JSON list of C-alpha atoms in Angstrom, two decimals:
[
{"chain": "P", "resi": 653, "resn": "MET", "atom": "CA", "xyz": [-0.02, -0.02, -0.10]},
{"chain": "P", "resi": 654, "resn": "LYS", "atom": "CA", "xyz": [2.83, 2.28, 0.72]},
{"chain": "P", "resi": 655, "resn": "GLN", "atom": "CA", "xyz": [4.43, 1.63, -2.62]},
{"chain": "P", "resi": 656, "resn": "LEU", "atom": "CA", "xyz": [1.06, 2.55, -4.17]},
{"chain": "P", "resi": 657, "resn": "LYS", "atom": "CA", "xyz": [0.83, 5.71, -2.57]},
{"chain": "P", "resi": 658, "resn": "SER", "atom": "CA", "xyz": [4.49, 6.72, -3.50]},
{"chain": "P", "resi": 659, "resn": "TRP", "atom": "CA", "xyz": [3.74, 5.83, -6.93]},
{"chain": "P", "resi": 660, "resn": "ILE", "atom": "CA", "xyz": [0.49, 7.82, -7.07]},
{"chain": "P", "resi": 661, "resn": "LEU", "atom": "CA", "xyz": [2.56, 11.05, -5.64]},
{"chain": "P", "resi": 662, "resn": "ALA", "atom": "CA", "xyz": [5.19, 10.48, -8.31]},
{"chain": "P", "resi": 663, "resn": "LEU", "atom": "CA", "xyz": [2.82, 10.31, -10.93]},
{"chain": "P", "resi": 664, "resn": "SER", "atom": "CA", "xyz": [1.08, 13.51, -9.84]},
{"chain": "P", "resi": 665, "resn": "MET", "atom": "CA", "xyz": [4.37, 15.47, -9.60]},
{"chain": "P", "resi": 666, "resn": "ALA", "atom": "CA", "xyz": [5.27, 14.36, -13.13]},
{"chain": "P", "resi": 667, "resn": "PHE", "atom": "CA", "xyz": [1.94, 15.65, -14.53]},
{"chain": "P", "resi": 668, "resn": "PHE", "atom": "CA", "xyz": [2.30, 18.74, -12.49]},
{"chain": "P", "resi": 669, "resn": "LEU", "atom": "CA", "xyz": [5.88, 19.36, -13.63]},
{"chain": "P", "resi": 670, "resn": "SER", "atom": "CA", "xyz": [5.06, 18.76, -17.27]},
{"chain": "P", "resi": 671, "resn": "GLY", "atom": "CA", "xyz": [2.28, 21.24, -17.28]},
{"chain": "P", "resi": 672, "resn": "LEU", "atom": "CA", "xyz": [4.57, 23.82, -15.66]},
{"chain": "P", "resi": 673, "resn": "ALA", "atom": "CA", "xyz": [7.08, 23.52, -18.57]},
{"chain": "P", "resi": 674, "resn": "VAL", "atom": "CA", "xyz": [4.67, 24.66, -21.30]},
{"chain": "P", "resi": 675, "resn": "ALA", "atom": "CA", "xyz": [2.92, 27.32, -19.34]},
{"chain": "P", "resi": 676, "resn": "GLN", "atom": "CA", "xyz": [2.88, 30.87, -21.06]},
{"chain": "P", "resi": 677, "resn": "LYS", "atom": "CA", "xyz": [5.56, 33.24, -20.26]},
{"chain": "P", "resi": 678, "resn": "VAL", "atom": "CA", "xyz": [5.26, 36.93, -20.74]},
{"chain": "P", "resi": 679, "resn": "LYS", "atom": "CA", "xyz": [7.81, 39.64, -19.86]},
{"chain": "P", "resi": 680, "resn": "THR", "atom": "CA", "xyz": [8.08, 43.37, -20.29]},
{"chain": "P", "resi": 681, "resn": "GLU", "atom": "CA", "xyz": [10.78, 46.00, -19.81]},
{"chain": "P", "resi": 682, "resn": "GLU", "atom": "CA", "xyz": [10.80, 49.85, -20.46]},
{"chain": "P", "resi": 683, "resn": "LEU", "atom": "CA", "xyz": [13.25, 52.42, -20.47]},
{"chain": "P", "resi": 684, "resn": "PRO", "atom": "CA", "xyz": [13.21, 54.21, -17.15]},
{"chain": "P", "resi": 685, "resn": "ASN", "atom": "CA", "xyz": [12.03, 57.66, -17.09]},
{"chain": "P", "resi": 686, "resn": "PHE", "atom": "CA", "xyz": [11.08, 57.51, -20.78]},
{"chain": "P", "resi": 687, "resn": "ASP", "atom": "CA", "xyz": [8.05, 59.85, -21.76]},
{"chain": "P", "resi": 688, "resn": "PHE", "atom": "CA", "xyz": [5.86, 57.55, -23.89]},
{"chain": "P", "resi": 689, "resn": "SER", "atom": "CA", "xyz": [3.30, 60.39, -24.20]},
{"chain": "P", "resi": 690, "resn": "GLN", "atom": "CA", "xyz": [5.58, 61.84, -26.80]},
{"chain": "P", "resi": 691, "resn": "LEU", "atom": "CA", "xyz": [4.90, 58.90, -29.23]},
{"chain": "P", "resi": 692, "resn": "HIS", "atom": "CA", "xyz": [1.51, 58.88, -31.10]},
{"chain": "P", "resi": 693, "resn": "THR", "atom": "CA", "xyz": [2.23, 56.95, -34.42]},
{"chain": "P", "resi": 694, "resn": "PHE", "atom": "CA", "xyz": [3.88, 53.67, -35.17]},
{"chain": "P", "resi": 695, "resn": "PHE", "atom": "CA", "xyz": [5.14, 51.47, -37.77]},
{"chain": "P", "resi": 696, "resn": "VAL", "atom": "CA", "xyz": [5.18, 47.79, -37.40]},
{"chain": "P", "resi": 697, "resn": "LYS", "atom": "CA", "xyz": [7.88, 45.66, -39.39]},
{"chain": "P", "resi": 698, "resn": "ILE", "atom": "CA", "xyz": [9.32, 42.19, -38.96]},
{"chain": "P", "resi": 699, "resn": "GLY", "atom": "CA", "xyz": [12.85, 41.93, -37.56]},
{"chain": "P", "resi": 700, "resn": "THR", "atom": "CA", "xyz": [13.60, 38.32, -37.43]},
{"chain": "P", "resi": 701, "resn": "SER", "atom": "CA", "xyz": [11.50, 36.04, -39.80]},
{"chain": "P", "resi": 702, "resn": "TRP", "atom": "CA", "xyz": [10.36, 32.64, -38.30]},
{"chain": "P", "resi": 703, "resn": "GLY", "atom": "CA", "xyz": [9.96, 31.37, -41.98]},
{"chain": "P", "resi": 704, "resn": "ASN", "atom": "CA", "xyz": [5.91, 31.68, -42.13]},
{"chain": "P", "resi": 705, "resn": "PRO", "atom": "CA", "xyz": [4.98, 34.66, -44.07]},
{"chain": "P", "resi": 706, "resn": "ILE", "atom": "CA", "xyz": [1.26, 34.27, -43.39]},
{"chain": "P", "resi": 707, "resn": "ALA", "atom": "CA", "xyz": [1.77, 34.07, -39.68]},
{"chain": "P", "resi": 708, "resn": "GLU", "atom": "CA", "xyz": [4.19, 36.72, -39.85]},
{"chain": "P", "resi": 709, "resn": "THR", "atom": "CA", "xyz": [1.48, 39.07, -41.51]},
{"chain": "P", "resi": 710, "resn": "GLN", "atom": "CA", "xyz": [-1.00, 38.04, -38.97]},
{"chain": "P", "resi": 711, "resn": "VAL", "atom": "CA", "xyz": [1.07, 38.78, -36.00]},
{"chain": "P", "resi": 712, "resn": "LYS", "atom": "CA", "xyz": [2.01, 42.22, -37.38]},
{"chain": "P", "resi": 713, "resn": "ASP", "atom": "CA", "xyz": [-1.69, 42.94, -37.88]},
{"chain": "P", "resi": 714, "resn": "MET", "atom": "CA", "xyz": [-2.35, 41.77, -34.34]},
{"chain": "P", "resi": 715, "resn": "VAL", "atom": "CA", "xyz": [0.24, 43.90, -32.91]},
{"chain": "P", "resi": 716, "resn": "ALA", "atom": "CA", "xyz": [-0.85, 47.00, -34.90]},
{"chain": "P", "resi": 717, "resn": "GLN", "atom": "CA", "xyz": [-4.49, 46.34, -33.93]},
{"chain": "P", "resi": 718, "resn": "THR", "atom": "CA", "xyz": [-3.26, 46.14, -30.21]},
{"chain": "P", "resi": 719, "resn": "LEU", "atom": "CA", "xyz": [-1.48, 49.42, -30.48]},
{"chain": "P", "resi": 720, "resn": "THR", "atom": "CA", "xyz": [-4.34, 51.04, -32.06]},
{"chain": "P", "resi": 721, "resn": "GLN", "atom": "CA", "xyz": [-6.60, 50.01, -29.32]},
{"chain": "P", "resi": 722, "resn": "LYS", "atom": "CA", "xyz": [-4.02, 51.61, -26.80]},
{"chain": "P", "resi": 723, "resn": "GLY", "atom": "CA", "xyz": [-4.66, 54.96, -28.70]},
{"chain": "P", "resi": 724, "resn": "TRP", "atom": "CA", "xyz": [-1.45, 54.91, -31.10]},
{"chain": "P", "resi": 725, "resn": "THR", "atom": "CA", "xyz": [-2.05, 55.58, -34.93]},
{"chain": "P", "resi": 726, "resn": "ALA", "atom": "CA", "xyz": [-0.45, 53.35, -37.60]},
{"chain": "P", "resi": 727, "resn": "ALA", "atom": "CA", "xyz": [1.81, 55.37, -40.02]},
{"chain": "P", "resi": 728, "resn": "THR", "atom": "CA", "xyz": [2.25, 54.51, -43.46]},
{"chain": "P", "resi": 729, "resn": "SER", "atom": "CA", "xyz": [5.91, 54.45, -43.39]},
{"chain": "P", "resi": 730, "resn": "GLU", "atom": "CA", "xyz": [9.01, 53.92, -40.96]},
{"chain": "P", "resi": 731, "resn": "ASP", "atom": "CA", "xyz": [10.05, 57.50, -41.78]},
{"chain": "P", "resi": 732, "resn": "SER", "atom": "CA", "xyz": [6.71, 59.02, -40.75]},
{"chain": "P", "resi": 733, "resn": "ALA", "atom": "CA", "xyz": [6.41, 57.09, -37.40]},
{"chain": "P", "resi": 734, "resn": "ASP", "atom": "CA", "xyz": [7.15, 58.33, -33.94]},
{"chain": "P", "resi": 735, "resn": "ALA", "atom": "CA", "xyz": [7.94, 54.64, -32.97]},
{"chain": "P", "resi": 736, "resn": "VAL", "atom": "CA", "xyz": [9.11, 51.68, -34.89]},
{"chain": "P", "resi": 737, "resn": "VAL", "atom": "CA", "xyz": [7.84, 48.45, -33.63]},
{"chain": "P", "resi": 738, "resn": "VAL", "atom": "CA", "xyz": [9.95, 45.39, -34.51]},
{"chain": "P", "resi": 739, "resn": "VAL", "atom": "CA", "xyz": [8.45, 41.89, -34.36]},
{"chain": "P", "resi": 740, "resn": "HIS", "atom": "CA", "xyz": [11.00, 38.78, -33.93]},
{"chain": "P", "resi": 741, "resn": "GLY", "atom": "CA", "xyz": [9.92, 35.18, -33.91]},
{"chain": "P", "resi": 742, "resn": "ALA", "atom": "CA", "xyz": [11.67, 31.98, -33.29]},
{"chain": "P", "resi": 743, "resn": "THR", "atom": "CA", "xyz": [10.85, 28.30, -32.57]},
{"chain": "P", "resi": 744, "resn": "GLN", "atom": "CA", "xyz": [12.63, 25.66, -30.63]},
{"chain": "P", "resi": 745, "resn": "GLN", "atom": "CA", "xyz": [12.16, 22.07, -30.28]},
{"chain": "P", "resi": 746, "resn": "LYS", "atom": "CA", "xyz": [11.98, 20.86, -26.66]},
{"chain": "P", "resi": 747, "resn": "HIS", "atom": "CA", "xyz": [11.61, 17.51, -25.11]},
{"chain": "P", "resi": 748, "resn": "SER", "atom": "CA", "xyz": [10.02, 16.30, -21.93]},
{"chain": "P", "resi": 749, "resn": "LEU", "atom": "CA", "xyz": [10.55, 12.91, -20.37]},
{"chain": "P", "resi": 750, "resn": "ASP", "atom": "CA", "xyz": [8.00, 10.90, -18.41]},
{"chain": "P", "resi": 751, "resn": "THR", "atom": "CA", "xyz": [8.89, 7.78, -16.54]},
{"chain": "P", "resi": 752, "resn": "MET", "atom": "CA", "xyz": [6.06, 5.35, -15.41]},
{"chain": "P", "resi": 753, "resn": "TYR", "atom": "CA", "xyz": [7.16, 2.54, -12.72]},
{"chain": "P", "resi": 754, "resn": "SER", "atom": "CA", "xyz": [5.08, -0.54, -12.39]},
{"chain": "P", "resi": 755, "resn": "GLY", "atom": "CA", "xyz": [5.39, -3.86, -10.51]},
{"chain": "P", "resi": 756, "resn": "MET", "atom": "CA", "xyz": [7.27, -4.16, -7.20]},
{"chain": "P", "resi": 757, "resn": "GLY", "atom": "CA", "xyz": [10.51, -2.40, -6.35]},
{"chain": "P", "resi": 758, "resn": "GLY", "atom": "CA", "xyz": [10.01, 0.51, -8.69]},
{"chain": "P", "resi": 759, "resn": "TRP", "atom": "CA", "xyz": [12.68, 3.09, -7.86]},
{"chain": "P", "resi": 760, "resn": "GLY", "atom": "CA", "xyz": [15.70, 0.61, -7.22]},
{"chain": "P", "resi": 761, "resn": "TRP", "atom": "CA", "xyz": [14.43, -0.85, -4.10]},
{"chain": "P", "resi": 762, "resn": "GLY", "atom": "CA", "xyz": [14.98, -4.01, -5.44]},
{"chain": "P", "resi": 763, "resn": "GLY", "atom": "CA", "xyz": [12.16, -6.65, -6.53]},
{"chain": "P", "resi": 764, "resn": "MET", "atom": "CA", "xyz": [10.55, -7.18, -9.68]},
{"chain": "P", "resi": 765, "resn": "GLY", "atom": "CA", "xyz": [9.54, -3.90, -11.44]},
{"chain": "P", "resi": 766, "resn": "THR", "atom": "CA", "xyz": [9.90, -2.08, -14.68]},
{"chain": "P", "resi": 767, "resn": "ALA", "atom": "CA", "xyz": [10.26, 1.48, -15.74]},
{"chain": "P", "resi": 768, "resn": "THR", "atom": "CA", "xyz": [9.13, 2.81, -19.10]},
{"chain": "P", "resi": 769, "resn": "THR", "atom": "CA", "xyz": [10.31, 6.44, -20.16]},
{"chain": "P", "resi": 770, "resn": "THR", "atom": "CA", "xyz": [8.71, 8.08, -22.99]},
{"chain": "P", "resi": 771, "resn": "THR", "atom": "CA", "xyz": [10.21, 11.17, -24.72]},
{"chain": "P", "resi": 772, "resn": "THR", "atom": "CA", "xyz": [7.77, 13.86, -26.01]},
{"chain": "P", "resi": 773, "resn": "THR", "atom": "CA", "xyz": [8.78, 16.47, -28.45]},
{"chain": "P", "resi": 774, "resn": "TYR", "atom": "CA", "xyz": [7.14, 19.78, -28.65]},
{"chain": "P", "resi": 775, "resn": "THR", "atom": "CA", "xyz": [7.74, 23.27, -30.41]},
{"chain": "P", "resi": 776, "resn": "VAL", "atom": "CA", "xyz": [8.16, 26.39, -28.10]},
{"chain": "P", "resi": 777, "resn": "GLY", "atom": "CA", "xyz": [7.65, 29.51, -29.85]},
{"chain": "P", "resi": 778, "resn": "THR", "atom": "CA", "xyz": [9.20, 33.03, -28.78]},
{"chain": "P", "resi": 779, "resn": "LEU", "atom": "CA", "xyz": [7.77, 36.26, -29.73]},
{"chain": "P", "resi": 780, "resn": "LEU", "atom": "CA", "xyz": [9.74, 39.54, -29.15]},
{"chain": "P", "resi": 781, "resn": "ILE", "atom": "CA", "xyz": [8.41, 42.77, -29.59]},
{"chain": "P", "resi": 782, "resn": "ASP", "atom": "CA", "xyz": [10.75, 45.88, -29.58]},
{"chain": "P", "resi": 783, "resn": "ILE", "atom": "CA", "xyz": [9.60, 49.42, -29.80]},
{"chain": "P", "resi": 784, "resn": "PHE", "atom": "CA", "xyz": [12.14, 52.12, -30.65]},
{"chain": "P", "resi": 785, "resn": "ASP", "atom": "CA", "xyz": [11.69, 55.76, -30.27]},
{"chain": "P", "resi": 786, "resn": "ALA", "atom": "CA", "xyz": [12.16, 56.69, -34.07]},
{"chain": "P", "resi": 787, "resn": "LYS", "atom": "CA", "xyz": [13.81, 60.08, -33.40]},
{"chain": "P", "resi": 788, "resn": "GLU", "atom": "CA", "xyz": [16.39, 58.77, -31.29]},
{"chain": "P", "resi": 789, "resn": "HIS", "atom": "CA", "xyz": [16.72, 55.43, -32.73]},
{"chain": "P", "resi": 790, "resn": "LYS", "atom": "CA", "xyz": [16.71, 53.85, -29.09]},
{"chain": "P", "resi": 791, "resn": "LEU", "atom": "CA", "xyz": [14.87, 50.91, -27.64]},
{"chain": "P", "resi": 792, "resn": "VAL", "atom": "CA", "xyz": [12.19, 52.18, -25.29]},
{"chain": "P", "resi": 793, "resn": "TYR", "atom": "CA", "xyz": [10.11, 48.98, -24.61]},
{"chain": "P", "resi": 794, "resn": "ARG", "atom": "CA", "xyz": [10.53, 45.16, -24.98]},
{"chain": "P", "resi": 795, "resn": "GLY", "atom": "CA", "xyz": [7.83, 42.45, -24.52]},
{"chain": "P", "resi": 796, "resn": "THR", "atom": "CA", "xyz": [8.62, 38.79, -24.84]},
{"chain": "P", "resi": 797, "resn": "ALA", "atom": "CA", "xyz": [6.27, 35.92, -24.88]},
{"chain": "P", "resi": 798, "resn": "GLN", "atom": "CA", "xyz": [6.83, 32.19, -24.87]},
{"chain": "P", "resi": 799, "resn": "ASP", "atom": "CA", "xyz": [4.46, 29.34, -25.14]},
{"chain": "P", "resi": 800, "resn": "GLU", "atom": "CA", "xyz": [3.96, 25.86, -26.51]},
{"chain": "P", "resi": 801, "resn": "LEU", "atom": "CA", "xyz": [2.73, 26.03, -30.31]},
{"chain": "P", "resi": 802, "resn": "SER", "atom": "CA", "xyz": [-0.12, 23.85, -31.33]},
{"chain": "P", "resi": 803, "resn": "ASP", "atom": "CA", "xyz": [-0.46, 22.01, -34.81]},
{"chain": "P", "resi": 804, "resn": "LYS", "atom": "CA", "xyz": [-3.91, 24.12, -35.07]},
{"chain": "P", "resi": 805, "resn": "THR", "atom": "CA", "xyz": [-3.41, 27.71, -36.35]},
{"chain": "P", "resi": 806, "resn": "GLU", "atom": "CA", "xyz": [-6.43, 28.99, -34.56]},
{"chain": "P", "resi": 807, "resn": "LYS", "atom": "CA", "xyz": [-5.14, 27.89, -31.18]},
{"chain": "P", "resi": 808, "resn": "ASN", "atom": "CA", "xyz": [-1.86, 29.79, -31.91]},
{"chain": "P", "resi": 809, "resn": "VAL", "atom": "CA", "xyz": [-3.66, 32.95, -32.96]},
{"chain": "P", "resi": 810, "resn": "LYS", "atom": "CA", "xyz": [-5.33, 32.68, -29.48]},
{"chain": "P", "resi": 811, "resn": "LYS", "atom": "CA", "xyz": [-2.16, 32.15, -27.85]},
{"chain": "P", "resi": 812, "resn": "VAL", "atom": "CA", "xyz": [-0.56, 35.28, -29.70]},
{"chain": "P", "resi": 813, "resn": "GLN", "atom": "CA", "xyz": [-3.46, 37.36, -28.79]},
{"chain": "P", "resi": 814, "resn": "LYS", "atom": "CA", "xyz": [-3.42, 36.40, -25.09]},
{"chain": "P", "resi": 815, "resn": "SER", "atom": "CA", "xyz": [0.38, 37.12, -25.07]},
{"chain": "P", "resi": 816, "resn": "LEU", "atom": "CA", "xyz": [-0.26, 40.50, -26.59]},
{"chain": "P", "resi": 817, "resn": "ASP", "atom": "CA", "xyz": [-3.02, 41.15, -24.20]},
{"chain": "P", "resi": 818, "resn": "LYS", "atom": "CA", "xyz": [-0.63, 40.49, -21.24]},
{"chain": "P", "resi": 819, "resn": "MET", "atom": "CA", "xyz": [2.30, 42.44, -22.83]},
{"chain": "P", "resi": 820, "resn": "PHE", "atom": "CA", "xyz": [0.27, 45.46, -23.40]},
{"chain": "P", "resi": 821, "resn": "LYS", "atom": "CA", "xyz": [-2.04, 45.45, -20.48]},
{"chain": "P", "resi": 822, "resn": "ASP", "atom": "CA", "xyz": [-0.34, 48.58, -18.92]},
{"chain": "P", "resi": 823, "resn": "PHE", "atom": "CA", "xyz": [0.73, 50.23, -22.15]},
{"chain": "P", "resi": 824, "resn": "PRO", "atom": "CA", "xyz": [1.90, 52.91, -22.62]},
{"chain": "P", "resi": 825, "resn": "PRO", "atom": "CA", "xyz": [3.83, 52.89, -19.31]},
{"chain": "P", "resi": 826, "resn": "LYS", "atom": "CA", "xyz": [3.22, 55.78, -17.28]},
{"chain": "P", "resi": 827, "resn": "PRO", "atom": "CA", "xyz": [5.89, 57.92, -15.74]},
{"chain": "P", "resi": 828, "resn": "LYS", "atom": "CA", "xyz": [7.22, 56.69, -12.46]},
{"chain": "P", "resi": 829, "resn": "GLU", "atom": "CA", "xyz": [5.78, 59.33, -10.37]},
{"chain": "P", "resi": 830, "resn": "GLU", "atom": "CA", "xyz": [2.34, 58.74, -11.81]},
{"chain": "P", "resi": 831, "resn": "LYS", "atom": "CA", "xyz": [2.40, 54.76, -10.92]},
{"chain": "P", "resi": 832, "resn": "ASN", "atom": "CA", "xyz": [0.55, 53.98, -7.71]}
]
């Protein structure tokens, strides 16, 4: 009975930890003391291609829509914008291991037991959005998002939108003295 409880606990931990490995992560940084109120127009472009022109166009449009909802106006060219928004994307193959123990003796305690380990390969996508002050040519804001990608385009679109919602939740940043 004690071995069964230990096995159930180990199995529960494996599922819990494998769930943590694919949780969406979103981070933002801003240039301290930068006055975002001076930026009103933006131009979005792809900086690092991830090899899918359709997805790149879709993400560019989603970024533009998000910034428009925040009160900024899309410019027709990089030269006419107050801010240049550069979108970078990358994917990486990752692996997780899941080991199942059965029989008596599981974790090397002796006895008759077997261990079966399976490897799961999945793809993690990273989205990085840099916003530059076009006049000064300096980076003023960076947002990064990372999540497991799906084989289904609709799911990935929802994940990108969720990332953008988190990334731009408190955008544009307020000067430090205005934050409470």
